[in-house]
Amino acid sequence: MRSSFAPGKIILSGEYAVVFGYFGLAVSSSIGIEAAFENDDSEPQIEIIWRGAKETHINYAKKIAALCEKDARKFRGRLVINSNLPVGKGMGSSTALIIAVSRALLGENAKENARLIEDTLNPGNSGLDFTTIWENAPILYCKSADAKIISLPSDLLREAVLIDTGLPDETTSELVAWMQRRKSEVLNELEIIDECTKRLVAGDSLPAVMREHNKAQVALGVVPPRVAKMIAEIESAGGAAKVIGAGGRAGGAGMVLALGDKTWIRKIASRENMPVTLL
Ligand code: PMV
């Protein structure tokens, strides 16, 4: 029996900018995905047991297991998965599943295999999610340099909450491809986001940086109007908020990280029927 755990991630700064080689900063979450593989040679193949999961998620786990088998032996037995990470909402659930399953099947040395699977299933990814989730640590990331584990103030997100704005209509890969086609139009926003990352590393105030960062995400077109309005209301109440992943053009934008008066944030989010969870 081999067990593994992969956390989710929260991008503090850097969405899209990291895809184009700028800096990004992300932390791992306490919630995540557990996978445990029990070898059983009497089984013809891997049986995936994931209580409460939708068929699409189980099929995704099967795909990952099949990719793990590519260069290794055929696995026989049971792969039990448990997750408390919201799926498709910017917390890195897809990457966490790749890492948890790869480690359960292939062991702790599965990094290269897991990275290849990430590139196969999430084309165009920058590597920020992968590195943060693999390391389970705060990561300062830039494609062209070695990722750095950095130490951040321990109370940085103590008062933060997450607001679930719903599923985006587009996948991250679709949004990244859309951004790549518009690179010359969005350079200014990408540079602002890069600057936000550098300000955080230099110790600048998180709420102040988040407001700037959110403005750039809105300008990039990945914060749907309903979410942008909700964030603007949080700012008017003295707080700050930003989408923590790819966001979306229509539908929801996944999870929004919010700082400020929790009573006000709950009130504002509940007007939009958006659930709030503590970090
Ligand atoms: O898939 P998400 O929501 O975790 O998006 C990650 C952030 C992007 O910069 C948009 C993509 C990437 O690979 O860095």
mmCIF file of C-alpha atoms and ligand atoms in Angstrom:
data_model
loop_
_atom_site.group_PDB
_atom_site.id
_atom_site.type_symbol
_atom_site.label_atom_id
_atom_site.label_comp_id
_atom_site.label_asym_id
_atom_site.label_seq_id
_atom_site.Cartn_x
_atom_site.Cartn_y
_atom_site.Cartn_z
ATOM 1 C CA MET A 1 0.000 0.000 0.000
ATOM 2 C CA ARG A 2 1.393 3.420 -0.935
ATOM 3 C CA SER A 3 -0.336 6.665 0.099
ATOM 4 C CA SER A 4 0.209 10.220 -0.973
ATOM 5 C CA PHE A 5 -1.158 13.685 -0.428
ATOM 6 C CA ALA A 6 -1.086 16.654 -2.794
ATOM 7 C CA PRO A 7 -2.347 20.070 -1.639
ATOM 8 C CA GLY A 8 -4.149 22.664 -3.724
ATOM 9 C CA LYS A 9 -2.662 26.092 -4.425
ATOM 10 C CA ILE A 10 -3.558 29.738 -4.122
ATOM 11 C CA ILE A 11 -1.872 32.138 -6.528
ATOM 12 C CA LEU A 12 -1.170 35.367 -4.657
ATOM 13 C CA SER A 13 0.187 37.038 -7.756
ATOM 14 C CA GLY A 14 1.145 36.075 -11.291
ATOM 15 C CA GLU A 15 -1.789 34.563 -13.216
ATOM 16 C CA TYR A 16 -1.044 34.567 -16.966
ATOM 17 C CA ALA A 17 2.144 36.604 -16.442
ATOM 18 C CA VAL A 18 3.941 33.354 -15.506
ATOM 19 C CA VAL A 19 2.870 31.777 -18.803
ATOM 20 C CA PHE A 20 4.839 34.513 -20.606
ATOM 21 C CA GLY A 21 7.958 34.201 -18.457
ATOM 22 C CA TYR A 22 7.217 36.814 -15.798
ATOM 23 C CA PHE A 23 7.281 36.171 -12.039
ATOM 24 C CA GLY A 24 4.474 34.613 -10.001
ATOM 25 C CA LEU A 25 3.984 33.759 -6.349
ATOM 26 C CA ALA A 26 1.765 30.973 -5.005
ATOM 27 C CA VAL A 27 1.209 29.147 -1.727
ATOM 28 C CA SER A 28 -0.105 25.640 -1.126
ATOM 29 C CA SER A 29 -3.442 25.107 0.622
ATOM 30 C CA SER A 30 -4.114 22.919 3.638
ATOM 31 C CA ILE A 31 -6.870 21.115 1.735
ATOM 32 C CA GLY A 32 -5.952 18.710 -1.037
ATOM 33 C CA ILE A 33 -6.185 15.221 -2.503
ATOM 34 C CA GLU A 34 -5.173 11.909 -0.941
ATOM 35 C CA ALA A 35 -4.519 8.814 -3.009
ATOM 36 C CA ALA A 36 -3.676 5.316 -1.773
ATOM 37 C CA PHE A 37 -2.743 2.415 -4.020
ATOM 38 C CA GLU A 38 -3.083 -1.151 -2.818
ATOM 39 C CA ASN A 39 -1.501 -3.690 -5.116
ATOM 40 C CA ASP A 40 -3.618 -6.780 -5.802
ATOM 41 C CA ASP A 41 -2.394 -9.116 -8.537
ATOM 42 C CA SER A 42 -5.744 -10.903 -8.614
ATOM 43 C CA GLU A 43 -7.296 -7.783 -10.158
ATOM 44 C CA PRO A 44 -7.103 -7.471 -13.971
ATOM 45 C CA GLN A 45 -6.358 -3.721 -13.763
ATOM 46 C CA ILE A 46 -6.657 -0.664 -11.510
ATOM 47 C CA GLU A 47 -10.009 -0.106 -9.910
ATOM 48 C CA ILE A 48 -10.551 3.528 -8.897
ATOM 49 C CA ILE A 49 -12.595 4.115 -5.775
ATOM 50 C CA TRP A 50 -13.473 7.788 -5.267
ATOM 51 C CA ARG A 51 -16.598 8.263 -3.215
ATOM 52 C CA GLY A 52 -18.721 11.267 -4.144
ATOM 53 C CA ALA A 53 -16.782 11.958 -7.369
ATOM 54 C CA LYS A 54 -18.491 12.587 -10.687
ATOM 55 C CA GLU A 55 -17.874 10.158 -13.522
ATOM 56 C CA THR A 56 -15.807 12.786 -15.369
ATOM 57 C CA HIS A 57 -13.429 13.059 -12.391
ATOM 58 C CA ILE A 58 -13.068 9.290 -12.142
ATOM 59 C CA ASN A 59 -12.356 9.132 -15.874
ATOM 60 C CA TYR A 60 -9.725 11.835 -15.429
ATOM 61 C CA ALA A 61 -8.075 9.783 -12.662
ATOM 62 C CA LYS A 62 -8.158 6.735 -14.986
ATOM 63 C CA LYS A 63 -6.428 8.760 -17.692
ATOM 64 C CA ILE A 64 -3.682 9.775 -15.224
ATOM 65 C CA ALA A 65 -3.243 6.153 -14.089
ATOM 66 C CA ALA A 66 -2.982 5.018 -17.721
ATOM 67 C CA LEU A 67 -0.304 7.661 -18.385
ATOM 68 C CA CYS A 68 1.591 6.442 -15.291
ATOM 69 C CA GLU A 69 1.567 2.943 -16.781
ATOM 70 C CA LYS A 70 3.095 4.139 -20.039
ATOM 71 C CA ASP A 71 6.715 3.642 -19.016
ATOM 72 C CA ALA A 72 6.109 1.412 -16.035
ATOM 73 C CA ARG A 73 4.507 -1.943 -15.422
ATOM 74 C CA LYS A 74 0.765 -2.438 -15.582
ATOM 75 C CA PHE A 75 -0.788 -1.739 -12.207
ATOM 76 C CA ARG A 76 -3.327 -4.098 -10.653
ATOM 77 C CA GLY A 77 -5.275 -3.311 -7.525
ATOM 78 C CA ARG A 78 -7.292 -0.522 -5.946
ATOM 79 C CA LEU A 79 -6.582 3.180 -6.071
ATOM 80 C CA VAL A 80 -8.589 4.968 -3.386
ATOM 81 C CA ILE A 81 -8.921 8.743 -3.799
ATOM 82 C CA ASN A 82 -10.287 11.297 -1.339
ATOM 83 C CA SER A 83 -10.463 14.997 -2.047
ATOM 84 C CA ASN A 84 -11.757 18.120 -0.390
ATOM 85 C CA LEU A 85 -10.445 20.424 -3.135
ATOM 86 C CA PRO A 86 -13.093 22.174 -5.224
ATOM 87 C CA VAL A 87 -12.754 21.036 -8.826
ATOM 88 C CA GLY A 88 -12.196 23.497 -11.680
ATOM 89 C CA LYS A 89 -12.144 26.567 -9.454
ATOM 90 C CA GLY A 90 -8.558 27.744 -9.597
ATOM 91 C CA MET A 91 -7.209 25.741 -6.679
ATOM 92 C CA GLY A 92 -5.137 23.395 -8.811
ATOM 93 C CA SER A 93 -7.348 20.314 -8.449
ATOM 94 C CA SER A 94 -6.296 18.868 -11.785
ATOM 95 C CA THR A 95 -2.575 19.188 -11.009
ATOM 96 C CA ALA A 96 -3.093 17.929 -7.442
ATOM 97 C CA LEU A 97 -4.808 14.824 -8.799
ATOM 98 C CA ILE A 98 -1.945 14.214 -11.247
ATOM 99 C CA ILE A 99 0.613 14.516 -8.443
ATOM 100 C CA ALA A 100 -1.327 12.479 -5.856
ATOM 101 C CA VAL A 101 -2.012 9.620 -8.307
ATOM 102 C CA SER A 102 1.539 9.633 -9.741
ATOM 103 C CA ARG A 103 3.060 9.472 -6.267
ATOM 104 C CA ALA A 104 0.687 6.708 -5.127
ATOM 105 C CA LEU A 105 1.489 4.601 -8.202
ATOM 106 C CA LEU A 106 5.115 5.471 -8.933
ATOM 107 C CA GLY A 107 6.471 6.714 -5.594
ATOM 108 C CA GLU A 108 8.152 9.930 -4.473
ATOM 109 C CA ASN A 109 10.516 9.896 -7.476
ATOM 110 C CA ALA A 110 7.641 10.417 -9.875
ATOM 111 C CA LYS A 111 8.341 14.120 -10.435
ATOM 112 C CA GLU A 112 9.430 13.872 -14.083
ATOM 113 C CA ASN A 113 6.585 11.490 -14.969
ATOM 114 C CA ALA A 114 4.067 13.689 -13.192
ATOM 115 C CA ARG A 115 5.405 16.773 -15.003
ATOM 116 C CA LEU A 116 5.002 15.042 -18.378
ATOM 117 C CA ILE A 117 1.439 14.056 -17.482
ATOM 118 C CA GLU A 118 0.730 17.670 -16.438
ATOM 119 C CA ASP A 119 2.028 18.895 -19.822
ATOM 120 C CA THR A 120 -0.075 16.295 -21.660
ATOM 121 C CA LEU A 121 -3.323 16.990 -19.807
ATOM 122 C CA ASN A 122 -2.921 20.732 -19.188
ATOM 123 C CA PRO A 123 -1.178 22.038 -22.319
ATOM 124 C CA GLY A 124 0.222 25.551 -22.077
ATOM 125 C CA ASN A 125 0.622 25.441 -18.289
ATOM 126 C CA SER A 126 3.402 27.590 -16.863
ATOM 127 C CA GLY A 127 4.570 25.138 -14.199
ATOM 128 C CA LEU A 128 3.597 27.414 -11.296
ATOM 129 C CA ASP A 129 0.750 25.154 -10.131
ATOM 130 C CA PHE A 130 2.885 22.048 -10.564
ATOM 131 C CA THR A 131 5.869 23.398 -8.614
ATOM 132 C CA THR A 132 3.774 24.804 -5.745
ATOM 133 C CA ILE A 133 1.765 21.605 -5.380
ATOM 134 C CA TRP A 134 4.762 19.287 -5.751
ATOM 135 C CA GLU A 135 6.783 21.249 -3.188
ATOM 136 C CA ASN A 136 3.783 21.961 -0.905
ATOM 137 C CA ALA A 137 5.421 25.310 -0.104
ATOM 138 C CA PRO A 138 5.278 29.025 -1.014
ATOM 139 C CA ILE A 139 6.950 29.352 -4.414
ATOM 140 C CA LEU A 140 8.402 32.300 -6.288
ATOM 141 C CA TYR A 141 8.231 31.130 -9.874
ATOM 142 C CA CYS A 142 9.597 32.181 -13.228
ATOM 143 C CA LYS A 143 9.815 29.799 -16.200
ATOM 144 C CA SER A 144 13.388 30.708 -17.072
ATOM 145 C CA ALA A 145 14.885 30.350 -13.580
ATOM 146 C CA ASP A 146 14.898 27.743 -10.826
ATOM 147 C CA ALA A 147 11.770 28.053 -8.706
ATOM 148 C CA LYS A 148 12.486 29.354 -5.219
ATOM 149 C CA ILE A 149 10.787 28.271 -2.001
ATOM 150 C CA ILE A 150 10.344 31.522 -0.118
ATOM 151 C CA SER A 151 9.254 32.323 3.391
ATOM 152 C CA LEU A 152 6.248 34.585 3.796
ATOM 153 C CA PRO A 153 4.861 36.103 7.013
ATOM 154 C CA SER A 154 3.000 33.272 8.796
ATOM 155 C CA ASP A 155 -0.058 35.466 9.356
ATOM 156 C CA LEU A 156 -0.289 36.640 5.714
ATOM 157 C CA LEU A 157 -3.552 34.784 5.016
ATOM 158 C CA ARG A 158 -4.753 34.368 8.590
ATOM 159 C CA GLU A 159 -7.787 36.597 8.054
ATOM 160 C CA ALA A 160 -8.384 35.596 4.444
ATOM 161 C CA VAL A 161 -11.492 33.876 3.119
ATOM 162 C CA LEU A 162 -12.319 32.191 -0.162
ATOM 163 C CA ILE A 163 -15.459 33.059 -2.112
ATOM 164 C CA ASP A 164 -16.792 30.485 -4.537
ATOM 165 C CA THR A 165 -17.941 32.419 -7.612
ATOM 166 C CA GLY A 166 -18.795 29.281 -9.580
ATOM 167 C CA LEU A 167 -17.313 27.361 -12.473
ATOM 168 C CA PRO A 168 -15.865 29.281 -15.422
ATOM 169 C CA ASP A 169 -17.321 28.434 -18.835
ATOM 170 C CA GLU A 170 -13.817 27.915 -20.286
ATOM 171 C CA THR A 171 -10.933 25.614 -19.335
ATOM 172 C CA THR A 172 -7.572 27.076 -18.264
ATOM 173 C CA SER A 173 -5.939 25.752 -21.453
ATOM 174 C CA GLU A 174 -8.553 27.564 -23.585
ATOM 175 C CA LEU A 175 -8.017 30.794 -21.628
ATOM 176 C CA VAL A 176 -4.221 30.532 -21.865
ATOM 177 C CA ALA A 177 -4.445 29.951 -25.638
ATOM 178 C CA TRP A 178 -6.749 32.995 -25.931
ATOM 179 C CA MET A 179 -4.259 35.109 -23.964
ATOM 180 C CA GLN A 180 -1.366 33.867 -26.120
ATOM 181 C CA ARG A 181 -3.180 35.080 -29.239
ATOM 182 C CA ARG A 182 -3.558 38.540 -27.633
ATOM 183 C CA LYS A 183 -0.043 38.788 -26.206
ATOM 184 C CA SER A 184 0.808 42.152 -27.776
ATOM 185 C CA GLU A 185 -2.461 43.706 -26.539
ATOM 186 C CA VAL A 186 -2.029 42.541 -22.934
ATOM 187 C CA LEU A 187 1.685 43.178 -22.336
ATOM 188 C CA ASN A 188 0.992 46.150 -20.063
ATOM 189 C CA GLU A 189 -1.266 44.071 -17.756
ATOM 190 C CA LEU A 190 1.259 41.218 -17.681
ATOM 191 C CA GLU A 191 3.942 43.683 -16.601
ATOM 192 C CA ILE A 192 1.696 45.095 -13.875
ATOM 193 C CA ILE A 193 1.124 41.553 -12.577
ATOM 194 C CA ASP A 194 4.886 40.883 -12.631
ATOM 195 C CA GLU A 195 5.394 44.093 -10.649
ATOM 196 C CA CYS A 196 2.728 42.937 -8.126
ATOM 197 C CA THR A 197 4.696 39.728 -7.540
ATOM 198 C CA LYS A 198 7.906 41.687 -6.989
ATOM 199 C CA ARG A 199 6.129 44.031 -4.546
ATOM 200 C CA LEU A 200 4.880 41.074 -2.489
ATOM 201 C CA VAL A 201 8.352 39.556 -2.360
ATOM 202 C CA ALA A 202 9.671 42.922 -1.182
ATOM 203 C CA GLY A 203 7.141 42.844 1.680
ATOM 204 C CA ASP A 204 4.559 45.313 0.361
ATOM 205 C CA SER A 205 1.058 45.148 1.848
ATOM 206 C CA LEU A 206 -0.988 42.216 0.479
ATOM 207 C CA PRO A 207 -4.334 44.070 0.258
ATOM 208 C CA ALA A 208 -2.731 46.983 -1.620
ATOM 209 C CA VAL A 209 -1.070 44.614 -4.095
ATOM 210 C CA MET A 210 -4.258 42.556 -4.493
ATOM 211 C CA ARG A 211 -6.215 45.653 -5.568
ATOM 212 C CA GLU A 212 -3.661 46.429 -8.303
ATOM 213 C CA HIS A 213 -3.536 42.787 -9.334
ATOM 214 C CA ASN A 214 -7.305 42.523 -9.576
ATOM 215 C CA LYS A 215 -7.417 45.619 -11.817
ATOM 216 C CA ALA A 216 -4.984 43.931 -14.198
ATOM 217 C CA GLN A 217 -6.993 40.670 -14.190
ATOM 218 C CA VAL A 218 -10.167 42.639 -14.989
ATOM 219 C CA ALA A 219 -8.324 44.366 -17.857
ATOM 220 C CA LEU A 220 -7.140 40.964 -19.128
ATOM 221 C CA GLY A 221 -10.815 39.988 -19.482
ATOM 222 C CA VAL A 222 -10.780 37.013 -17.096
ATOM 223 C CA VAL A 223 -13.037 38.410 -14.359
ATOM 224 C CA PRO A 224 -16.704 38.155 -15.422
ATOM 225 C CA PRO A 225 -18.777 41.316 -14.685
ATOM 226 C CA ARG A 226 -20.720 39.749 -11.793
ATOM 227 C CA VAL A 227 -17.454 38.797 -10.054
ATOM 228 C CA ALA A 228 -15.787 42.136 -10.821
ATOM 229 C CA LYS A 229 -18.777 43.916 -9.257
ATOM 230 C CA MET A 230 -18.596 41.760 -6.125
ATOM 231 C CA ILE A 231 -14.847 42.454 -5.773
ATOM 232 C CA ALA A 232 -15.470 46.206 -6.258
ATOM 233 C CA GLU A 233 -18.010 46.091 -3.412
ATOM 234 C CA ILE A 234 -15.492 44.380 -1.128
ATOM 235 C CA GLU A 235 -12.984 47.117 -1.999
ATOM 236 C CA SER A 236 -15.582 49.833 -1.250
ATOM 237 C CA ALA A 237 -16.070 48.221 2.171
ATOM 238 C CA GLY A 238 -12.316 48.638 2.817
ATOM 239 C CA GLY A 239 -11.208 45.130 1.805
ATOM 240 C CA ALA A 240 -9.365 43.591 -1.117
ATOM 241 C CA ALA A 241 -10.001 40.567 -3.302
ATOM 242 C CA LYS A 242 -8.720 38.787 -6.387
ATOM 243 C CA VAL A 243 -9.371 35.701 -8.481
ATOM 244 C CA ILE A 244 -6.761 33.049 -7.571
ATOM 245 C CA GLY A 245 -6.413 31.175 -10.846
ATOM 246 C CA ALA A 246 -7.233 31.435 -14.515
ATOM 247 C CA GLY A 247 -10.650 33.001 -13.849
ATOM 248 C CA GLY A 248 -13.105 33.027 -16.731
ATOM 249 C CA ARG A 249 -14.621 35.115 -19.494
ATOM 250 C CA ALA A 250 -18.179 34.055 -18.751
ATOM 251 C CA GLY A 251 -19.851 32.061 -15.992
ATOM 252 C CA GLY A 252 -17.962 32.099 -12.704
ATOM 253 C CA ALA A 253 -14.291 32.825 -12.042
ATOM 254 C CA GLY A 254 -13.603 30.001 -9.599
ATOM 255 C CA MET A 255 -12.358 30.987 -6.166
ATOM 256 C CA VAL A 256 -11.742 34.578 -5.113
ATOM 257 C CA LEU A 257 -9.355 35.309 -2.236
ATOM 258 C CA ALA A 258 -10.717 38.104 -0.019
ATOM 259 C CA LEU A 259 -9.271 40.110 2.853
ATOM 260 C CA GLY A 260 -11.166 42.510 5.074
ATOM 261 C CA ASP A 261 -14.105 42.618 7.448
ATOM 262 C CA LYS A 262 -15.549 39.084 7.338
ATOM 263 C CA THR A 263 -19.089 40.154 8.210
ATOM 264 C CA TRP A 264 -19.132 42.578 5.280
ATOM 265 C CA ILE A 265 -17.522 40.072 2.931
ATOM 266 C CA ARG A 266 -20.132 37.431 3.846
ATOM 267 C CA LYS A 267 -22.935 39.958 3.297
ATOM 268 C CA ILE A 268 -21.600 41.033 -0.099
ATOM 269 C CA ALA A 269 -20.965 37.456 -1.268
ATOM 270 C CA SER A 270 -24.319 36.164 -0.047
ATOM 271 C CA ARG A 271 -26.131 38.838 -2.101
ATOM 272 C CA GLU A 272 -24.631 37.073 -5.133
ATOM 273 C CA ASN A 273 -25.311 33.599 -3.676
ATOM 274 C CA MET A 274 -21.590 32.908 -3.492
ATOM 275 C CA PRO A 275 -20.517 30.637 -0.600
ATOM 276 C CA VAL A 276 -17.658 31.820 1.633
ATOM 277 C CA THR A 277 -15.172 29.490 3.348
ATOM 278 C CA LEU A 278 -12.415 30.259 5.823
ATOM 279 C CA LEU A 279 -8.909 29.411 4.739
HETATM 280 O O1 PMV B 1 -5.584 26.469 -13.815
HETATM 281 P P1 PMV B 1 -5.484 27.585 -12.835
HETATM 282 O O2 PMV B 1 -6.782 28.230 -12.595
HETATM 283 O O3 PMV B 1 -4.769 27.137 -11.605
HETATM 284 O O4 PMV B 1 -4.589 28.724 -13.532
HETATM 285 C C1 PMV B 1 -3.224 28.858 -13.322
HETATM 286 C C2 PMV B 1 -2.746 30.204 -13.660
HETATM 287 C C3 PMV B 1 -2.428 30.505 -15.111
HETATM 288 O O5 PMV B 1 -1.385 31.447 -15.056
HETATM 289 C C4 PMV B 1 -3.643 31.155 -15.776
HETATM 290 C C5 PMV B 1 -2.007 29.310 -15.945
HETATM 291 C C6 PMV B 1 -0.650 28.752 -15.589
HETATM 292 O O6 PMV B 1 -0.369 27.622 -16.035
HETATM 293 O O7 PMV B 1 0.159 29.412 -14.913
#
